[in-house]
Amino acid sequence: MANIETSPGTRQWIADFVAENLRTENLEQVLSRLDTAIITRIPELRDRDVRRDLAASTRAHAFEVLSGLTQDRFDYPVPEQAHAFARTIARRGHDIRLLLRVYHVGQEALLDFMTEIVGQGQLPREIERDVLLRLFDRSTRWISTSVETLTETYMQERESGLRAALNQRAGIVRALLDGGDLDIEHASARLGYQLAQRHLALVLWTDTDTTPVRPDGADDSTGLLDRVAARCASALGNGSVLTIPSGASALWAWIGLDDDLPDPAQSVWPVEATVRVAAGIPASQVAGFRGGHREAIAARQVTERARPGLPAVVHYPDVEVAYLTGADETAMRALIDRELGTLAAPDAQSARLRETLHAYLRARRSPDAAAKTLGVHKNTVRYRIQRIEELLGHSIDQRGPRLEIALDCVAVYGVRA
């Protein structure tokens, strides 16, 4: 396609448009609009990890396309985040037509957005025409380059023998999680993992800002997470492990447990600093495989909404109340304010009293046990409990269960600033 000639007035309008939309707040709105349009049209992308990879790809593409509008260039480099997204589509076992559809829907959403902006600008007819022609030209070049390059990335991922086996495992795991009626012995043989045992389900992920990179420039998150899962299986379980990548930097895992092994929640986890883990409750058979995964997913959701400072490994029983109560954040905040009153203040003294009350309730109202947990004298606990009851205006025994629920939520989500 020949390069589109543009007038100085058109170039100036485009330069102003690009500068305005590269500003953080405006760019976030544009990216959200594009991702929402794509996910609405393609529901297969609604999974949390796929959405995360799509958002990273959209952001990287946006910088390339926006900057290209102001330049007379013919090439549009395909960012690494887009390659990662194409690999995720391949690893999930989706047909390549889904990847192509993502880009065509994305182009339509971009053209709709730009047409709307141009229409609001009340531009002279010749500038409006030039802007739309340039946009169509640039978006067509972008789509052509991206589709050609990423089709190759997708095919390389799908054609490898390792990925073929992974896709097979992913299909079986999807069927198990969806409640499919599978022959357990046959499924176990194909997975290389015994389903008729006790399982500990995990979700592992890394922060994309700290993703390790191989010497060839490719993302090595999956390799890192696989290694961590294998170490956890050796240290905490009987050595058997099943892993399924759920995104460019996330992994689902199940570890086999023997009945005579110690409680994983009380064990030391061999987890690297850049890795986060959410763990379900150990349980047996396919029901335990499925239920533990659901709990691990829930625990991860809590960590993504929680205040900073949660441990690298989060166990579902420790955040179950916060997960269930946090489903309605407005109601949860009302519960916290109602039950804790002035104890819900963000100052250090209130935080110390909340910590004491939480330890006291968890210790079944034992000042001695709470004092050991807190590392203070038991008389200090008694004094603080007396002060807490004065601030609450009633005895702790009156509303102990509700107070503990409120404190469980504060421990995860914090108090209002």
mmCIF file of N, CA and C in Angstrom, residues 4 7 9 11 25 47 51 99 107-108 117 123 135 139 175 192 216 227 232 253 272 277 293 332 370 393 396 405 410:
data_model
loop_
_atom_site.group_PDB
_atom_site.id
_atom_site.type_symbol
_atom_site.label_atom_id
_atom_site.label_comp_id
_atom_site.label_asym_id
_atom_site.label_seq_id
_atom_site.Cartn_x
_atom_site.Cartn_y
_atom_site.Cartn_z
ATOM 1 N N ILE A 4 0.349 7.317 2.543
ATOM 2 C CA ILE A 4 -0.706 8.321 2.431
ATOM 3 C C ILE A 4 -0.115 9.706 2.689
ATOM 4 N N SER A 7 -1.550 16.563 4.907
ATOM 5 C CA SER A 7 -1.278 17.999 4.970
ATOM 6 C C SER A 7 -0.694 18.368 6.322
ATOM 7 N N GLY A 9 -1.818 20.526 8.383
ATOM 8 C CA GLY A 9 -2.907 20.614 9.357
ATOM 9 C C GLY A 9 -3.290 19.258 9.908
ATOM 10 N N ARG A 11 -1.276 16.581 10.044
ATOM 11 C CA ARG A 11 -0.174 16.125 10.876
ATOM 12 C C ARG A 11 -0.241 16.752 12.270
ATOM 13 N N GLU A 25 -3.761 8.833 32.184
ATOM 14 C CA GLU A 25 -5.187 8.661 32.455
ATOM 15 C C GLU A 25 -5.987 8.412 31.179
ATOM 16 N N ASP A 47 -11.102 -15.597 31.049
ATOM 17 C CA ASP A 47 -10.271 -16.150 32.123
ATOM 18 C C ASP A 47 -9.282 -15.096 32.614
ATOM 19 N N ARG A 51 -6.954 -12.735 30.291
ATOM 20 C CA ARG A 51 -7.242 -11.283 30.272
ATOM 21 C C ARG A 51 -5.987 -10.494 30.612
ATOM 22 N N LEU A 99 -7.105 -16.327 17.617
ATOM 23 C CA LEU A 99 -6.065 -15.296 17.644
ATOM 24 C C LEU A 99 -6.303 -14.274 16.532
ATOM 25 N N GLN A 107 -8.938 -4.208 15.701
ATOM 26 C CA GLN A 107 -8.876 -3.162 14.678
ATOM 27 C C GLN A 107 -10.222 -2.447 14.559
ATOM 28 N N GLU A 108 -11.310 -3.209 14.587
ATOM 29 C CA GLU A 108 -12.639 -2.592 14.513
ATOM 30 C C GLU A 108 -12.873 -1.652 15.692
ATOM 31 N N ILE A 117 -13.811 9.957 17.887
ATOM 32 C CA ILE A 117 -13.016 11.121 18.284
ATOM 33 C C ILE A 117 -12.965 12.156 17.170
ATOM 34 N N LEU A 123 -13.806 18.820 12.608
ATOM 35 C CA LEU A 123 -12.690 19.189 11.747
ATOM 36 C C LEU A 123 -13.176 19.589 10.369
ATOM 37 N N LEU A 135 -5.389 6.731 9.394
ATOM 38 C CA LEU A 135 -5.670 5.735 10.425
ATOM 39 C C LEU A 135 -5.931 4.370 9.806
ATOM 40 N N SER A 139 -3.537 1.218 10.574
ATOM 41 C CA SER A 139 -4.105 0.059 11.264
ATOM 42 C C SER A 139 -4.039 -1.188 10.384
ATOM 43 N N ALA A 175 -11.719 -30.712 31.469
ATOM 44 C CA ALA A 175 -12.884 -31.592 31.611
ATOM 45 C C ALA A 175 -13.113 -31.968 33.071
ATOM 46 N N GLY A 192 -0.234 -38.596 33.723
ATOM 47 C CA GLY A 192 0.988 -38.930 34.447
ATOM 48 C C GLY A 192 0.900 -38.492 35.898
ATOM 49 N N ASP A 216 17.781 -15.928 24.840
ATOM 50 C CA ASP A 216 17.249 -15.581 23.519
ATOM 51 C C ASP A 216 16.174 -14.511 23.589
ATOM 52 N N ARG A 227 9.573 -25.187 38.096
ATOM 53 C CA ARG A 227 10.629 -25.610 39.028
ATOM 54 C C ARG A 227 10.185 -25.431 40.478
ATOM 55 N N CYS A 232 8.177 -27.808 45.601
ATOM 56 C CA CYS A 232 7.110 -27.910 46.602
ATOM 57 C C CYS A 232 6.599 -29.352 46.699
ATOM 58 N N ALA A 253 -1.301 -25.912 39.576
ATOM 59 C CA ALA A 253 -0.549 -27.109 39.972
ATOM 60 C C ALA A 253 -1.333 -27.906 41.008
ATOM 61 N N GLU A 272 10.613 -19.015 45.674
ATOM 62 C CA GLU A 272 11.535 -17.924 45.377
ATOM 63 C C GLU A 272 10.861 -16.571 45.584
ATOM 64 N N VAL A 277 2.126 -17.713 45.690
ATOM 65 C CA VAL A 277 1.401 -18.982 45.675
ATOM 66 C C VAL A 277 0.098 -18.842 46.458
ATOM 67 N N HIS A 293 -8.751 -26.697 43.743
ATOM 68 C CA HIS A 293 -8.424 -25.698 42.713
ATOM 69 C C HIS A 293 -9.323 -24.476 42.841
ATOM 70 N N MET A 332 -19.069 -5.403 53.288
ATOM 71 C CA MET A 332 -17.951 -5.752 54.152
ATOM 72 C C MET A 332 -17.461 -4.532 54.925
ATOM 73 N N ALA A 370 -2.724 -15.476 73.981
ATOM 74 C CA ALA A 370 -2.622 -14.275 73.149
ATOM 75 C C ALA A 370 -1.317 -13.541 73.411
ATOM 76 N N GLY A 393 -17.940 -0.143 73.791
ATOM 77 C CA GLY A 393 -19.174 0.148 74.510
ATOM 78 C C GLY A 393 -19.937 -1.094 74.918
ATOM 79 N N ILE A 396 -16.775 -8.023 74.913
ATOM 80 C CA ILE A 396 -16.397 -8.769 73.708
ATOM 81 C C ILE A 396 -17.272 -9.996 73.543
ATOM 82 N N ILE A 405 -14.928 -11.904 62.535
ATOM 83 C CA ILE A 405 -15.114 -11.784 61.086
ATOM 84 C C ILE A 405 -14.601 -10.431 60.597
ATOM 85 N N VAL A 410 -10.164 -7.091 58.044
ATOM 86 C CA VAL A 410 -9.188 -6.014 58.182
ATOM 87 C C VAL A 410 -7.769 -6.560 58.016
#
